PDB file of N, CA and C and ligand atoms in Angstrom:
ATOM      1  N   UNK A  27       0.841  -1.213   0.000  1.00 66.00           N
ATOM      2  CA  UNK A  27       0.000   0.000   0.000  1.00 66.00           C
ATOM      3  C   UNK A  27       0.866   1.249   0.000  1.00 66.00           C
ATOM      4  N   UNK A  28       0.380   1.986  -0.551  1.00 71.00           N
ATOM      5  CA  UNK A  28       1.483   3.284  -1.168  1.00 71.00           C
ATOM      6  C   UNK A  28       1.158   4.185   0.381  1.00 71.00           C
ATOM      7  N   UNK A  29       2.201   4.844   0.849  1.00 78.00           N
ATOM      8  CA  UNK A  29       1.867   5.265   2.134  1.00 78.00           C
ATOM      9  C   UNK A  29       1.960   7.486   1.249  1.00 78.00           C
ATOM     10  N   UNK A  30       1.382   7.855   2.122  1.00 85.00           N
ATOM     11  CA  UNK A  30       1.172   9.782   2.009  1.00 85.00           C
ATOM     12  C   UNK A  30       1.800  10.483   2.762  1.00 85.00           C
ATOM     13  N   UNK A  31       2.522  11.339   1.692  1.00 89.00           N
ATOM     14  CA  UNK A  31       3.094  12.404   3.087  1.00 89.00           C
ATOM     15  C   UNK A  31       2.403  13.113   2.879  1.00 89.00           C
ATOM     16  N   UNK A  32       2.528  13.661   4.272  1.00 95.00           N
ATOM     17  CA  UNK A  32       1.570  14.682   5.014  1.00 95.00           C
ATOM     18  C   UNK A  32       2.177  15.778   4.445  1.00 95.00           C
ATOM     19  N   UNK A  33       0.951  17.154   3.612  1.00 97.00           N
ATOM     20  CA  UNK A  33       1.681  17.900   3.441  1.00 97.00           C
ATOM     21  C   UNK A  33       1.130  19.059   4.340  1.00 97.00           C
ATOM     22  N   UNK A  34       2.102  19.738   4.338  1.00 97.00           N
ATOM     23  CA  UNK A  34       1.876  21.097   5.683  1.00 97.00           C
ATOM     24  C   UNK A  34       1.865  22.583   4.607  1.00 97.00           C
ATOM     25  N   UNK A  35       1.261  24.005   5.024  1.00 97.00           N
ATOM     26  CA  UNK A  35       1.631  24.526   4.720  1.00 97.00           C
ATOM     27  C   UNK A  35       2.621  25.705   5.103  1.00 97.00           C
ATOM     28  N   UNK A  36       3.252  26.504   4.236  1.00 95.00           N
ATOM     29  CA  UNK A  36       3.824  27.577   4.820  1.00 95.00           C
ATOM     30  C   UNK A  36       3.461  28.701   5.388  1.00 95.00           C
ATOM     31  N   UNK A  37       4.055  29.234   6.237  1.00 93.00           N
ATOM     32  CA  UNK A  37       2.975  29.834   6.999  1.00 93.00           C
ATOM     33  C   UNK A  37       3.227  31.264   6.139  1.00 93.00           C
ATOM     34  N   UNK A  38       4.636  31.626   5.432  1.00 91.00           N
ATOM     35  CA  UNK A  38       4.737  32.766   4.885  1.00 91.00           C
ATOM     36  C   UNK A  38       4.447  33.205   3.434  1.00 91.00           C
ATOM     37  N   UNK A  39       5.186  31.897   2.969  1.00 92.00           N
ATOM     38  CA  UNK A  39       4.429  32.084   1.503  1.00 92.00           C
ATOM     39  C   UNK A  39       3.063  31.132   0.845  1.00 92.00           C
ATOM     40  N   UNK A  40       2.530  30.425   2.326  1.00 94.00           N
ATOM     41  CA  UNK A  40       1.604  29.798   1.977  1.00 94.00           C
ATOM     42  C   UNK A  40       1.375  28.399   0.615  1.00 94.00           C
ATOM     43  N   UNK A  41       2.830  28.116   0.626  1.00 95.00           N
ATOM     44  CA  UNK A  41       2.367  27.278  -0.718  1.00 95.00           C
ATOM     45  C   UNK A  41       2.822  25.874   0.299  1.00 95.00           C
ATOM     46  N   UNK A  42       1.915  24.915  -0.494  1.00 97.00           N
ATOM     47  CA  UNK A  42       1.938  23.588   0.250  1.00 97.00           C
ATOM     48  C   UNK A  42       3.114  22.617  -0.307  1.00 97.00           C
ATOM     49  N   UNK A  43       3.474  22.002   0.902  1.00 96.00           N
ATOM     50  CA  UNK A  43       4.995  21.290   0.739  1.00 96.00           C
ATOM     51  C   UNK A  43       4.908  20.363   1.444  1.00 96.00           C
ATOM     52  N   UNK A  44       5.558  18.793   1.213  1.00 96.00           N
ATOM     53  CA  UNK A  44       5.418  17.860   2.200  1.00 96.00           C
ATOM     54  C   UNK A  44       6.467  18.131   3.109  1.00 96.00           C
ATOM     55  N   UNK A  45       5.780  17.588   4.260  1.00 95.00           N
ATOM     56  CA  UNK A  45       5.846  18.079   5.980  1.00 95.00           C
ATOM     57  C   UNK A  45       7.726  17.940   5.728  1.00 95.00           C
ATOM     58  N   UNK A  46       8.119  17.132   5.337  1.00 93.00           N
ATOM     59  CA  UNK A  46       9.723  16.244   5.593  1.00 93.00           C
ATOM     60  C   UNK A  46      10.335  17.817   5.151  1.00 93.00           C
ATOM     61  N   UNK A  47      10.114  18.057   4.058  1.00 93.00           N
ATOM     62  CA  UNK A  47      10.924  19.459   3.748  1.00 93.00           C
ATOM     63  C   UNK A  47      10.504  20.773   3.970  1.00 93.00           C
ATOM     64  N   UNK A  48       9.293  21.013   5.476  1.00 95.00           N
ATOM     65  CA  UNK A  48       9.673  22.264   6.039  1.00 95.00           C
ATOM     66  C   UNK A  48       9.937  21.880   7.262  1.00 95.00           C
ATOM     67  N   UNK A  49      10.526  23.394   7.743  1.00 94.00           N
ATOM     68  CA  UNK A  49      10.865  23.133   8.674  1.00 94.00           C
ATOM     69  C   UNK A  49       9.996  23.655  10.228  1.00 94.00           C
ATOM     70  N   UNK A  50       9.976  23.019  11.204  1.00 95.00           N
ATOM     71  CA  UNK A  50       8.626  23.124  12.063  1.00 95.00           C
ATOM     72  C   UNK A  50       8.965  24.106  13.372  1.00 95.00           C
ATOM     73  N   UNK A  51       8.470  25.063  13.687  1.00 94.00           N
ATOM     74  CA  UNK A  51       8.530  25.817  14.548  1.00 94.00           C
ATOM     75  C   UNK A  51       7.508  25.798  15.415  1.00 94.00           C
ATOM     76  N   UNK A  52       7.577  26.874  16.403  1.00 94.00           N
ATOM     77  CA  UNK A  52       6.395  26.969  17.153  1.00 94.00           C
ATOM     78  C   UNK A  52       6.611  28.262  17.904  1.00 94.00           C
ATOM     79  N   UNK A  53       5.548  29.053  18.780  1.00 92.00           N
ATOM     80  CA  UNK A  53       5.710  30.867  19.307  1.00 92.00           C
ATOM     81  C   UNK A  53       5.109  29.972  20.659  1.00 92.00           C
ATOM     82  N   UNK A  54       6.148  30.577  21.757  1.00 90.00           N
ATOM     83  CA  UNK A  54       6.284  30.442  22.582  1.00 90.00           C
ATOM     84  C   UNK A  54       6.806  31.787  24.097  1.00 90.00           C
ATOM     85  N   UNK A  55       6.051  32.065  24.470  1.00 88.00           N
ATOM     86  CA  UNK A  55       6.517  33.186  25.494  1.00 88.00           C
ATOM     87  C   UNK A  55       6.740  34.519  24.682  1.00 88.00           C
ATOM     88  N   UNK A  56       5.849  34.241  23.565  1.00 87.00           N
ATOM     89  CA  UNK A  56       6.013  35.727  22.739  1.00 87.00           C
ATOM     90  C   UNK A  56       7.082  35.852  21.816  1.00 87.00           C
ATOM     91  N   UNK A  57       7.904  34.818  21.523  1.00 89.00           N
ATOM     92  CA  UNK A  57       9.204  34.483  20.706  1.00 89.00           C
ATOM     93  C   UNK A  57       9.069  33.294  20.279  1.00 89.00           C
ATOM     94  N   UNK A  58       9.597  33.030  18.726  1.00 91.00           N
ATOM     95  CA  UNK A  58       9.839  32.277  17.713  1.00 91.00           C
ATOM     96  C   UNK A  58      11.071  31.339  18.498  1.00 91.00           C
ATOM     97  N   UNK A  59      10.719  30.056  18.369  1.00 92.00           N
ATOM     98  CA  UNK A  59      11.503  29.012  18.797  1.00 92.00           C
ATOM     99  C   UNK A  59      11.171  27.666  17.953  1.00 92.00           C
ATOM    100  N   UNK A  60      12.303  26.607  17.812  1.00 92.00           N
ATOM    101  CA  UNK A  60      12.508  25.631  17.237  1.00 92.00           C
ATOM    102  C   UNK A  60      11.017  24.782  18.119  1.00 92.00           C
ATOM    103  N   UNK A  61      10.442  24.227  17.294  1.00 95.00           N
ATOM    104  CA  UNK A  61       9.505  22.908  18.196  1.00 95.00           C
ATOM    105  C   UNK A  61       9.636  22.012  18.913  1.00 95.00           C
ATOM    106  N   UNK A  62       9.180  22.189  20.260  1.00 94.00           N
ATOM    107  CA  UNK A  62       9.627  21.293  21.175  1.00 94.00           C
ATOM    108  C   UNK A  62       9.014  20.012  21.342  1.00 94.00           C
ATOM    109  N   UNK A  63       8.235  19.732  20.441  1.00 94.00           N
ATOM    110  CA  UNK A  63       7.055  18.709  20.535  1.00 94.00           C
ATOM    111  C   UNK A  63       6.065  18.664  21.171  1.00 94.00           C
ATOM    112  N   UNK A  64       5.662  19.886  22.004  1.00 91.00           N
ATOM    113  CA  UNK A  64       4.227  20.187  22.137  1.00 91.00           C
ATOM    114  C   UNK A  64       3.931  21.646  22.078  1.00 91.00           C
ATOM    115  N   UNK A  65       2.846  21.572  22.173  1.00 89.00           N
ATOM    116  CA  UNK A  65       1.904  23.143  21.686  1.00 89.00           C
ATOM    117  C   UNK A  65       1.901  22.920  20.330  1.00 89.00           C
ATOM    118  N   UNK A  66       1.506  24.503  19.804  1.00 88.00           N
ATOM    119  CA  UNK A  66       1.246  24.887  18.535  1.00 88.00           C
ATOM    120  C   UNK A  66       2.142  25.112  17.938  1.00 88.00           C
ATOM    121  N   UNK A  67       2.084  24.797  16.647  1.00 93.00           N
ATOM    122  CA  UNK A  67       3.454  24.737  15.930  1.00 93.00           C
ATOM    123  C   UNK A  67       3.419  25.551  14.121  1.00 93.00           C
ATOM    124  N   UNK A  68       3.926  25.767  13.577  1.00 94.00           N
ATOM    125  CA  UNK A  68       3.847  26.189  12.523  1.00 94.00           C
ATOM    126  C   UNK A  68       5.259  25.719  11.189  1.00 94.00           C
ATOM    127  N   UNK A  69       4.726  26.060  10.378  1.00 95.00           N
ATOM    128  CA  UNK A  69       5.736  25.419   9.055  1.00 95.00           C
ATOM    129  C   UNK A  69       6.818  26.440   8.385  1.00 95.00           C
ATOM    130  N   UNK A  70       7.433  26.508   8.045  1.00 93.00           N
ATOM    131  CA  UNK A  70       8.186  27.103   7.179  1.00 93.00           C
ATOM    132  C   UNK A  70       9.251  26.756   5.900  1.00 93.00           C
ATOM    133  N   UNK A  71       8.637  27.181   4.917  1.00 93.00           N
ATOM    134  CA  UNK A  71       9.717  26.176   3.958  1.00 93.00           C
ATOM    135  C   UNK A  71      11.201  27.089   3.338  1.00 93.00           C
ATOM    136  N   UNK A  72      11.920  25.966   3.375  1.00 91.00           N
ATOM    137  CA  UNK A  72      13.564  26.042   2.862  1.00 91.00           C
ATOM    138  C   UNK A  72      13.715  27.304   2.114  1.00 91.00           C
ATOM    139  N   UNK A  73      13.091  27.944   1.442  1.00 90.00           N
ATOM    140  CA  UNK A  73      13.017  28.643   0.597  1.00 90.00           C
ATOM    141  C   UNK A  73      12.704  30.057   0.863  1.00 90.00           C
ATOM    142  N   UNK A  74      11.831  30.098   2.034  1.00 90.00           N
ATOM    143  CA  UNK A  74      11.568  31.260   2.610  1.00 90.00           C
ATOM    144  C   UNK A  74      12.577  31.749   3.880  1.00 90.00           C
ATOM    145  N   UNK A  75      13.460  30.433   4.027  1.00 88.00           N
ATOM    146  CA  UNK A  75      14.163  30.514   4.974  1.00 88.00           C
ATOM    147  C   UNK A  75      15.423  31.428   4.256  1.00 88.00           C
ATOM    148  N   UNK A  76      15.536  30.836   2.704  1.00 86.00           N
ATOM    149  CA  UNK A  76      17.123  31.153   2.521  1.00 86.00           C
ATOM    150  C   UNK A  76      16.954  32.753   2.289  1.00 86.00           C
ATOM    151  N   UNK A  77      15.599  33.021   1.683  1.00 82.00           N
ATOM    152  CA  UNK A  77      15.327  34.318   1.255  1.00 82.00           C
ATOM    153  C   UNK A  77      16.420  35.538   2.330  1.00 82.00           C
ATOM    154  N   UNK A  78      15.732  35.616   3.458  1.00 69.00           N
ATOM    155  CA  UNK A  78      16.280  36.823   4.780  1.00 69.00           C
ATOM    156  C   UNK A  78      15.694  37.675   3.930  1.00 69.00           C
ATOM    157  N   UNK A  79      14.664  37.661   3.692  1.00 76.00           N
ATOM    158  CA  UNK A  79      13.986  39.143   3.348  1.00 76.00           C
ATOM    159  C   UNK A  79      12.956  40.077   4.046  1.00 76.00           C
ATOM    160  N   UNK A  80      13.339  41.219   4.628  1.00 82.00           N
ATOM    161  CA  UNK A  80      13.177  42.245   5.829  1.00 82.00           C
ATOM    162  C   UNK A  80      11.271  41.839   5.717  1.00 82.00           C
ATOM    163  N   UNK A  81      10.978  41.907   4.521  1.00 83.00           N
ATOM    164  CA  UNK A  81       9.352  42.067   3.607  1.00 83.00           C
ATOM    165  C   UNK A  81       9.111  40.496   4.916  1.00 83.00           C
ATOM    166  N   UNK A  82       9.584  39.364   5.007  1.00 83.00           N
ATOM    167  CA  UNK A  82       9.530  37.937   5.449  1.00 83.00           C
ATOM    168  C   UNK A  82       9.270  38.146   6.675  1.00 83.00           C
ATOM    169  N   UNK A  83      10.145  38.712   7.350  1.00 83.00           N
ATOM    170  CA  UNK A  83      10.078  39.087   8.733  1.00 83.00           C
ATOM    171  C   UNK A  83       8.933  40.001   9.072  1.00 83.00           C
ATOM    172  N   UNK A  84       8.610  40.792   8.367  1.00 85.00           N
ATOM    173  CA  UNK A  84       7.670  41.539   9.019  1.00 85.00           C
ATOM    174  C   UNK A  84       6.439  41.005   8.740  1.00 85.00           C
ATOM    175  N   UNK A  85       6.419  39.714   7.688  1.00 85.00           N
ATOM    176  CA  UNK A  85       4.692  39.244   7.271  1.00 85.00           C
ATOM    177  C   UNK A  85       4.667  38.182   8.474  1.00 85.00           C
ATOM    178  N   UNK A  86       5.806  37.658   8.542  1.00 87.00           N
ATOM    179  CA  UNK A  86       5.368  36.541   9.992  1.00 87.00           C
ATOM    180  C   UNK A  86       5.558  37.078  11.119  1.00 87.00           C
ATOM    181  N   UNK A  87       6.161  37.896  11.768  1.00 86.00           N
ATOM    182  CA  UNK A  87       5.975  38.439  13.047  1.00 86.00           C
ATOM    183  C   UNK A  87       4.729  39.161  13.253  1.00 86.00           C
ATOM    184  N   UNK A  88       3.925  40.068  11.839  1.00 87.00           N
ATOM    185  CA  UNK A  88       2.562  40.457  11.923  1.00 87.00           C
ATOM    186  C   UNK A  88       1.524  39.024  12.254  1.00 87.00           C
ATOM    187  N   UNK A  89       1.769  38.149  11.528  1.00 88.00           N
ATOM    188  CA  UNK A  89       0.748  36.553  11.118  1.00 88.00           C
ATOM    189  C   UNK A  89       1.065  36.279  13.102  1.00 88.00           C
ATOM    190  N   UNK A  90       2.370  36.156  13.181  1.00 87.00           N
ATOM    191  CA  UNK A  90       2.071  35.080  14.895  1.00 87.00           C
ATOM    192  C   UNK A  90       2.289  36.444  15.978  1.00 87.00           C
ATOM    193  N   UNK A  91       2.113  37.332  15.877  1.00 89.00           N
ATOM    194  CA  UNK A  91       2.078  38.375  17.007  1.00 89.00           C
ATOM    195  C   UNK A  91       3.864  37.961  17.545  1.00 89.00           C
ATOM    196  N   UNK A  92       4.699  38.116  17.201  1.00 87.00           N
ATOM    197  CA  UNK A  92       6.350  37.902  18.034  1.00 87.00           C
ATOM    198  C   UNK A  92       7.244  38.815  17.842  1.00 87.00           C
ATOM    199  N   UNK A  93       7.893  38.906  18.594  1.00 82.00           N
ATOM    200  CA  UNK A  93       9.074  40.118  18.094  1.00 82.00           C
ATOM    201  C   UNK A  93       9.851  39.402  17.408  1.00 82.00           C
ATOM    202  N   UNK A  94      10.326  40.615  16.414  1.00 81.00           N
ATOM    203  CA  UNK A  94      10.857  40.180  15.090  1.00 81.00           C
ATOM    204  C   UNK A  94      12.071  39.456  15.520  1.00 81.00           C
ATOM    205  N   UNK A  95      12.689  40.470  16.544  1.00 85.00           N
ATOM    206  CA  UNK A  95      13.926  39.645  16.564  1.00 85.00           C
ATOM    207  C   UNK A  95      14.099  38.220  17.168  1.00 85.00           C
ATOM    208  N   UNK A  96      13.548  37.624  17.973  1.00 86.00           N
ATOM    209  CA  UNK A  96      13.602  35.846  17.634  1.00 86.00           C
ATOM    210  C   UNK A  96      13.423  35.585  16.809  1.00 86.00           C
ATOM    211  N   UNK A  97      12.713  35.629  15.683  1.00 86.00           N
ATOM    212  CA  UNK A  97      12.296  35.427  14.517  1.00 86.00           C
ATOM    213  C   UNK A  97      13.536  35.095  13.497  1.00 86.00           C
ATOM    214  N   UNK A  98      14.282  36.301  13.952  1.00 86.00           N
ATOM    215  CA  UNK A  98      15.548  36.201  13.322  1.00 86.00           C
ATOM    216  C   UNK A  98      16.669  35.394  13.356  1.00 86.00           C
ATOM    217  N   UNK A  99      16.565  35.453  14.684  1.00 89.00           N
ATOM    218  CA  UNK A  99      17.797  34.809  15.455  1.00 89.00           C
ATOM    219  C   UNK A  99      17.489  33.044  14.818  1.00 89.00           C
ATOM    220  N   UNK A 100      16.171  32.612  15.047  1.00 90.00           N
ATOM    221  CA  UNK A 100      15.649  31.312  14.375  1.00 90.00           C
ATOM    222  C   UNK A 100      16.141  31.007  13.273  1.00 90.00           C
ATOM    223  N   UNK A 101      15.882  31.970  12.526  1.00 87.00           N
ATOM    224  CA  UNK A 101      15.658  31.555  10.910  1.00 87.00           C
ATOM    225  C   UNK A 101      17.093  31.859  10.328  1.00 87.00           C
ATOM    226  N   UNK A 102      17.996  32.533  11.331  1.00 87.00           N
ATOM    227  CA  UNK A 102      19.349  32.783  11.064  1.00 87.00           C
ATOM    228  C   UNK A 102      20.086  31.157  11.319  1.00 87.00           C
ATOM    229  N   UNK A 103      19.746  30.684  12.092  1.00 89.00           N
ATOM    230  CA  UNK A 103      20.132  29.455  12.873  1.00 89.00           C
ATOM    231  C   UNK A 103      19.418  28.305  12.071  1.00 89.00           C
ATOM    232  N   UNK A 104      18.756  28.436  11.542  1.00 89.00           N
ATOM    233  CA  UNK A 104      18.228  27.596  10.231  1.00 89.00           C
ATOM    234  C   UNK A 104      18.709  27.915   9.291  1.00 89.00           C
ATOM    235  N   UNK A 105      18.984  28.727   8.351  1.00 88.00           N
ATOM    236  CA  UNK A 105      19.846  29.408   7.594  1.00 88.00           C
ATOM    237  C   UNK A 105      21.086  27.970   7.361  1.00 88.00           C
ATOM    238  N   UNK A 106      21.895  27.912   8.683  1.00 88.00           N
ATOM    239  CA  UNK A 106      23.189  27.713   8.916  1.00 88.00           C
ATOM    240  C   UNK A 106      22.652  26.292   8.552  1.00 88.00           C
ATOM    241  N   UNK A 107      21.737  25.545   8.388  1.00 83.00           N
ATOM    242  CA  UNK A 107      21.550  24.283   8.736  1.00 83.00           C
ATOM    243  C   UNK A 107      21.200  23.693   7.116  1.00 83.00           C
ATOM    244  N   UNK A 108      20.491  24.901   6.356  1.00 79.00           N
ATOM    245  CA  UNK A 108      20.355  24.634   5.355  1.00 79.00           C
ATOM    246  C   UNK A 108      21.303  24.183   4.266  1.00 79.00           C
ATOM    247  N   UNK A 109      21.442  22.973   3.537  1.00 62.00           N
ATOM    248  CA  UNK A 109      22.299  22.553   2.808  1.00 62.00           C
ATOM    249  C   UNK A 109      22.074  22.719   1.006  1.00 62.00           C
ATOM    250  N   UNK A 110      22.523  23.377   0.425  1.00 56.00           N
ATOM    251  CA  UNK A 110      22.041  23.351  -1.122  1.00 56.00           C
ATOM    252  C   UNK A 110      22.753  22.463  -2.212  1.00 56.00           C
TER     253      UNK A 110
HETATM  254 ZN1   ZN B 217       7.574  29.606   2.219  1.00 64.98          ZN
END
């Protein structure tokens, strides 16, 4: 039986991607943090990550209410992780 990946979407540019290739976050204490495996969580894909575009930061810190700068510090630290 053919098994499905789950696809998730992005939370910034909204386009749908299977779950394996975004990457999963979650807002926590008012700041953007890696997912700890519980609470609410959100998606982000590779692509919006490599961007660092100021326009990025300010559509998802408006979308989850967080200060920008975790946001940054995250997606800077994902950045580093990303392999092309
Ligand atoms: Zn995206």
């Amino acid at each position: 039986m053919e098994k499905r990946t789950p696809i998730r979407m992005c939370i910034a540019c909204r386009r749908r991607e299977p779950q394996k290739t975004l990457f999963r976050l979650q807002k926590k204490d008012g700041a953007v943090v890696k997912y700890s495996g519980v609470g609410r969580s959100f998606y982000i894909c590779k692509e919006c990550i490599v961007k660092e575009e100021e326009k990025l930061f300010k559509k998802i810190s408006k979308i989850l209410k967080v200060e920008k700068n975790s946001l940054e510090v995250v997606l800077k630290e994902l950045r580093s992780n990303v392999k092309n």
